[in-house]
């Protein structure tokens, strides 16, 4: 309504400006609405479109993420209003062709894992093979996903009136209305004690095998990312010096990438063998080492312009990453001249 549209920018704009000043602009997104009924409720579609346009008008550059499990998703009526699409990852709602079209248009695809999919599609359920959280990242690499959405990691509540669910003794999960979610859904970490403590307990959670395998899968994708950096560098080298030796090195790198994903099924289907996953990851690592490419340091996060009050202390931040040794050395400059002592990933400027 008009009052909301007048008030919302007063909340959104200073928050987003703060994010920009902190250098977090490329890390944040707006999760404005969850799973609207886009297929069967025209009012929901209009409401979602109106809200996302309100965000775009008042915080240009802020990414807008929309998760949904409708049949026709990504939805054409929202093209241009959504930047990150999170389609339900299941046989009914996941459309690789539509997803690739949105990526070609500049949008991102983060598949949404929730109470679905069911076997043999890989979820994070306790009663699925432990390799499922990991193989999902390999599927993501083969399909070209930009990220992934999972709805929760420490959901311990159950039907109202029954109190808090203890995941150590009751792995089966129901949502607040009593609908079945499955074994371990939304519960990837456990309380630090199996029984309710009699006194206040301050301690970190205990992670699950599923949580660890999800981490392994993300590290697997980092191996692919490293191999892609090698391929890019070798392609540049071959373009500048097209010798048979350089061509062979590039061919080996490209073949390693393709062959590593050959075993990954689409649509997803059993078996998911951890030995195969480990073997392919080892081959990628060995190939990177054997090719002897020293990867150039990469600026993962550029400094972001900031505003500061006179007399304040301000700082700029940059993130550089490299493979192997030595680690990159960062020297800050002003107008092309090195600033004495200004080394490291943060540069502080006092008494602005």
Short mmCIF file of C-alpha atoms in Angstrom, two decimals, residues 109-292:
data_model
loop_
_atom_site.label_atom_id
_atom_site.label_comp_id
_atom_site.label_asym_id
_atom_site.label_seq_id
_atom_site.Cartn_x
_atom_site.Cartn_y
_atom_site.Cartn_z
CA UNK A 109 20.59 -20.08 -10.37
CA UNK A 110 20.66 -21.45 -6.81
CA UNK A 111 18.66 -24.72 -6.70
CA UNK A 112 16.47 -25.06 -3.62
CA UNK A 113 16.79 -28.25 -1.54
CA UNK A 114 14.03 -28.58 1.07
CA UNK A 115 11.61 -31.42 2.01
CA UNK A 116 12.18 -32.55 -1.54
CA UNK A 117 13.74 -34.12 -3.56
CA UNK A 118 13.21 -37.75 -2.63
CA UNK A 119 15.33 -40.76 -3.52
CA UNK A 120 17.19 -41.14 -5.84
CA UNK A 121 17.63 -37.38 -6.12
CA UNK A 122 20.20 -36.35 -3.51
CA UNK A 123 18.92 -34.49 -0.46
CA UNK A 124 20.35 -34.14 3.07
CA UNK A 125 18.17 -36.82 4.68
CA UNK A 126 19.68 -39.20 7.25
CA UNK A 127 18.24 -42.24 5.46
CA UNK A 128 19.85 -41.45 2.10
CA UNK A 129 23.42 -42.49 1.22
CA UNK A 130 25.93 -40.27 2.99
CA UNK A 131 27.40 -39.24 -0.37
CA UNK A 132 24.19 -37.41 -1.35
CA UNK A 133 25.06 -33.95 0.04
CA UNK A 134 28.43 -34.22 -1.69
CA UNK A 135 27.33 -35.53 -5.09
CA UNK A 136 24.83 -32.68 -5.32
CA UNK A 137 27.77 -30.28 -5.67
CA UNK A 138 29.15 -32.35 -8.55
CA UNK A 139 25.75 -32.20 -10.23
CA UNK A 140 25.87 -28.45 -9.67
CA UNK A 141 29.26 -28.22 -11.37
CA UNK A 142 28.05 -30.24 -14.36
CA UNK A 143 24.84 -28.20 -14.63
CA UNK A 144 26.61 -24.87 -14.06
CA UNK A 145 24.79 -23.83 -10.88
CA UNK A 146 25.92 -20.57 -9.28
CA UNK A 147 25.03 -21.59 -5.71
CA UNK A 148 22.53 -23.52 -3.64
CA UNK A 149 19.76 -22.74 -1.15
CA UNK A 150 19.04 -24.99 1.82
CA UNK A 151 16.39 -23.86 4.24
CA UNK A 152 17.93 -24.58 7.66
CA UNK A 153 20.57 -26.43 9.65
CA UNK A 154 19.28 -26.39 13.27
CA UNK A 155 15.51 -26.80 13.07
CA UNK A 156 14.61 -28.52 16.34
CA UNK A 157 10.96 -27.55 16.73
CA UNK A 158 7.97 -29.74 16.09
CA UNK A 159 4.17 -29.52 16.28
CA UNK A 160 3.02 -26.72 18.63
CA UNK A 161 2.31 -28.00 22.12
CA UNK A 162 4.93 -30.75 21.97
CA UNK A 163 7.90 -28.53 22.78
CA UNK A 164 11.38 -28.67 21.31
CA UNK A 165 12.37 -31.75 19.34
CA UNK A 166 15.62 -33.40 20.43
CA UNK A 167 17.32 -34.39 17.14
CA UNK A 168 19.53 -36.89 19.00
CA UNK A 169 16.52 -39.02 19.91
CA UNK A 170 13.88 -37.89 17.39
CA UNK A 171 15.39 -37.45 13.94
CA UNK A 172 12.01 -37.35 12.19
CA UNK A 173 11.04 -33.76 11.44
CA UNK A 174 7.59 -32.20 11.16
CA UNK A 175 6.88 -28.57 10.44
CA UNK A 176 4.75 -26.31 12.62
CA UNK A 177 1.51 -27.63 11.10
CA UNK A 178 2.47 -31.27 11.56
CA UNK A 179 3.41 -31.98 7.94
CA UNK A 180 6.12 -34.60 7.54
CA UNK A 181 9.50 -33.25 6.42
CA UNK A 182 11.58 -36.42 6.70
CA UNK A 183 14.47 -37.73 8.74
CA UNK A 184 17.00 -34.99 9.54
CA UNK A 185 15.49 -32.35 7.26
CA UNK A 186 16.79 -28.95 8.32
CA UNK A 187 18.90 -30.51 11.09
CA UNK A 188 22.53 -30.71 9.95
CA UNK A 189 24.05 -29.78 13.31
CA UNK A 190 23.15 -31.15 16.75
CA UNK A 191 22.98 -29.62 20.23
CA UNK A 192 26.26 -30.05 22.15
CA UNK A 193 24.61 -32.38 24.65
CA UNK A 194 22.31 -35.33 23.95
CA UNK A 195 20.02 -34.66 26.92
CA UNK A 196 18.52 -31.34 27.98
CA UNK A 197 21.00 -29.63 30.32
CA UNK A 198 19.91 -28.86 33.86
CA UNK A 199 22.05 -25.72 33.90
CA UNK A 200 22.89 -23.11 31.29
CA UNK A 201 25.23 -24.60 28.70
CA UNK A 202 27.23 -22.43 26.34
CA UNK A 203 28.94 -24.60 23.74
CA UNK A 204 29.13 -25.00 20.02
CA UNK A 205 27.01 -27.47 18.05
CA UNK A 206 28.14 -30.91 16.94
CA UNK A 207 28.19 -31.35 13.21
CA UNK A 208 26.81 -34.34 11.36
CA UNK A 209 28.32 -36.62 8.75
CA UNK A 210 25.93 -34.98 6.29
CA UNK A 211 27.28 -31.52 7.19
CA UNK A 212 30.86 -32.71 6.70
CA UNK A 213 30.04 -34.29 3.33
CA UNK A 214 28.32 -31.10 2.20
CA UNK A 215 31.56 -29.25 3.04
CA UNK A 216 33.55 -31.85 1.10
CA UNK A 217 31.32 -31.24 -1.92
CA UNK A 218 31.92 -27.50 -1.77
CA UNK A 219 35.68 -28.16 -1.60
CA UNK A 220 35.28 -30.44 -4.63
CA UNK A 221 33.84 -27.50 -6.54
CA UNK A 222 36.85 -25.44 -5.47
CA UNK A 223 39.06 -28.06 -7.15
CA UNK A 224 37.08 -27.52 -10.35
CA UNK A 225 37.47 -23.76 -9.94
CA UNK A 226 41.25 -24.15 -9.62
CA UNK A 227 41.34 -26.35 -12.72
CA UNK A 228 39.36 -23.72 -14.64
CA UNK A 229 41.94 -21.07 -13.65
CA UNK A 230 44.67 -23.39 -14.98
CA UNK A 231 42.74 -23.88 -18.23
CA UNK A 232 42.35 -20.13 -18.68
CA UNK A 233 46.04 -19.52 -18.09
CA UNK A 234 47.07 -22.34 -20.43
CA UNK A 235 44.70 -21.04 -23.13
CA UNK A 236 46.33 -17.61 -22.89
CA UNK A 237 49.76 -19.20 -23.04
CA UNK A 238 48.87 -21.26 -26.11
CA UNK A 239 47.37 -18.21 -27.86
CA UNK A 240 50.63 -16.30 -27.32
CA UNK A 241 52.89 -19.27 -28.14
CA UNK A 242 51.04 -22.00 -30.12
CA UNK A 243 53.60 -24.78 -29.69
CA UNK A 244 52.66 -28.49 -29.59
CA UNK A 245 53.77 -28.61 -25.96
CA UNK A 246 51.43 -25.77 -24.94
CA UNK A 247 48.61 -27.31 -26.95
CA UNK A 248 49.10 -30.66 -25.19
CA UNK A 249 49.04 -29.07 -21.73
CA UNK A 250 45.78 -27.27 -22.57
CA UNK A 251 44.24 -30.45 -23.99
CA UNK A 252 45.15 -32.43 -20.87
CA UNK A 253 43.57 -29.81 -18.59
CA UNK A 254 40.38 -29.66 -20.66
CA UNK A 255 40.10 -33.46 -20.84
CA UNK A 256 40.61 -33.75 -17.08
CA UNK A 257 37.71 -31.38 -16.44
CA UNK A 258 35.38 -33.18 -18.84
CA UNK A 259 36.32 -36.70 -17.78
CA UNK A 260 35.93 -35.89 -14.08
CA UNK A 261 32.23 -35.18 -14.63
CA UNK A 262 31.48 -38.12 -16.92
CA UNK A 263 30.23 -40.30 -14.05
CA UNK A 264 27.79 -37.66 -12.77
CA UNK A 265 24.26 -38.70 -13.83
CA UNK A 266 21.48 -36.47 -15.05
CA UNK A 267 18.75 -36.92 -14.05
CA UNK A 268 20.21 -37.98 -10.68
CA UNK A 269 20.32 -41.75 -10.21
CA UNK A 270 22.00 -44.20 -7.85
CA UNK A 271 24.64 -45.32 -7.15
CA UNK A 272 26.68 -42.42 -5.74
CA UNK A 273 30.01 -44.03 -4.96
CA UNK A 274 32.33 -42.03 -2.67
CA UNK A 275 35.34 -43.91 -4.05
CA UNK A 276 34.60 -42.57 -7.53
CA UNK A 277 34.23 -39.04 -6.20
CA UNK A 278 37.53 -39.24 -4.29
CA UNK A 279 39.33 -40.72 -7.30
CA UNK A 280 38.21 -37.95 -9.63
CA UNK A 281 39.11 -35.27 -7.11
CA UNK A 282 42.60 -36.80 -6.75
CA UNK A 283 43.00 -36.82 -10.54
CA UNK A 284 42.09 -33.12 -10.72
CA UNK A 285 44.59 -32.25 -8.00
CA UNK A 286 47.34 -34.38 -9.53
CA UNK A 287 46.76 -32.83 -12.96
CA UNK A 288 47.01 -29.30 -11.58
CA UNK A 289 50.32 -30.20 -9.92
CA UNK A 290 51.68 -32.11 -12.94
CA UNK A 291 50.99 -29.25 -15.34
CA UNK A 292 53.23 -27.06 -13.20
#
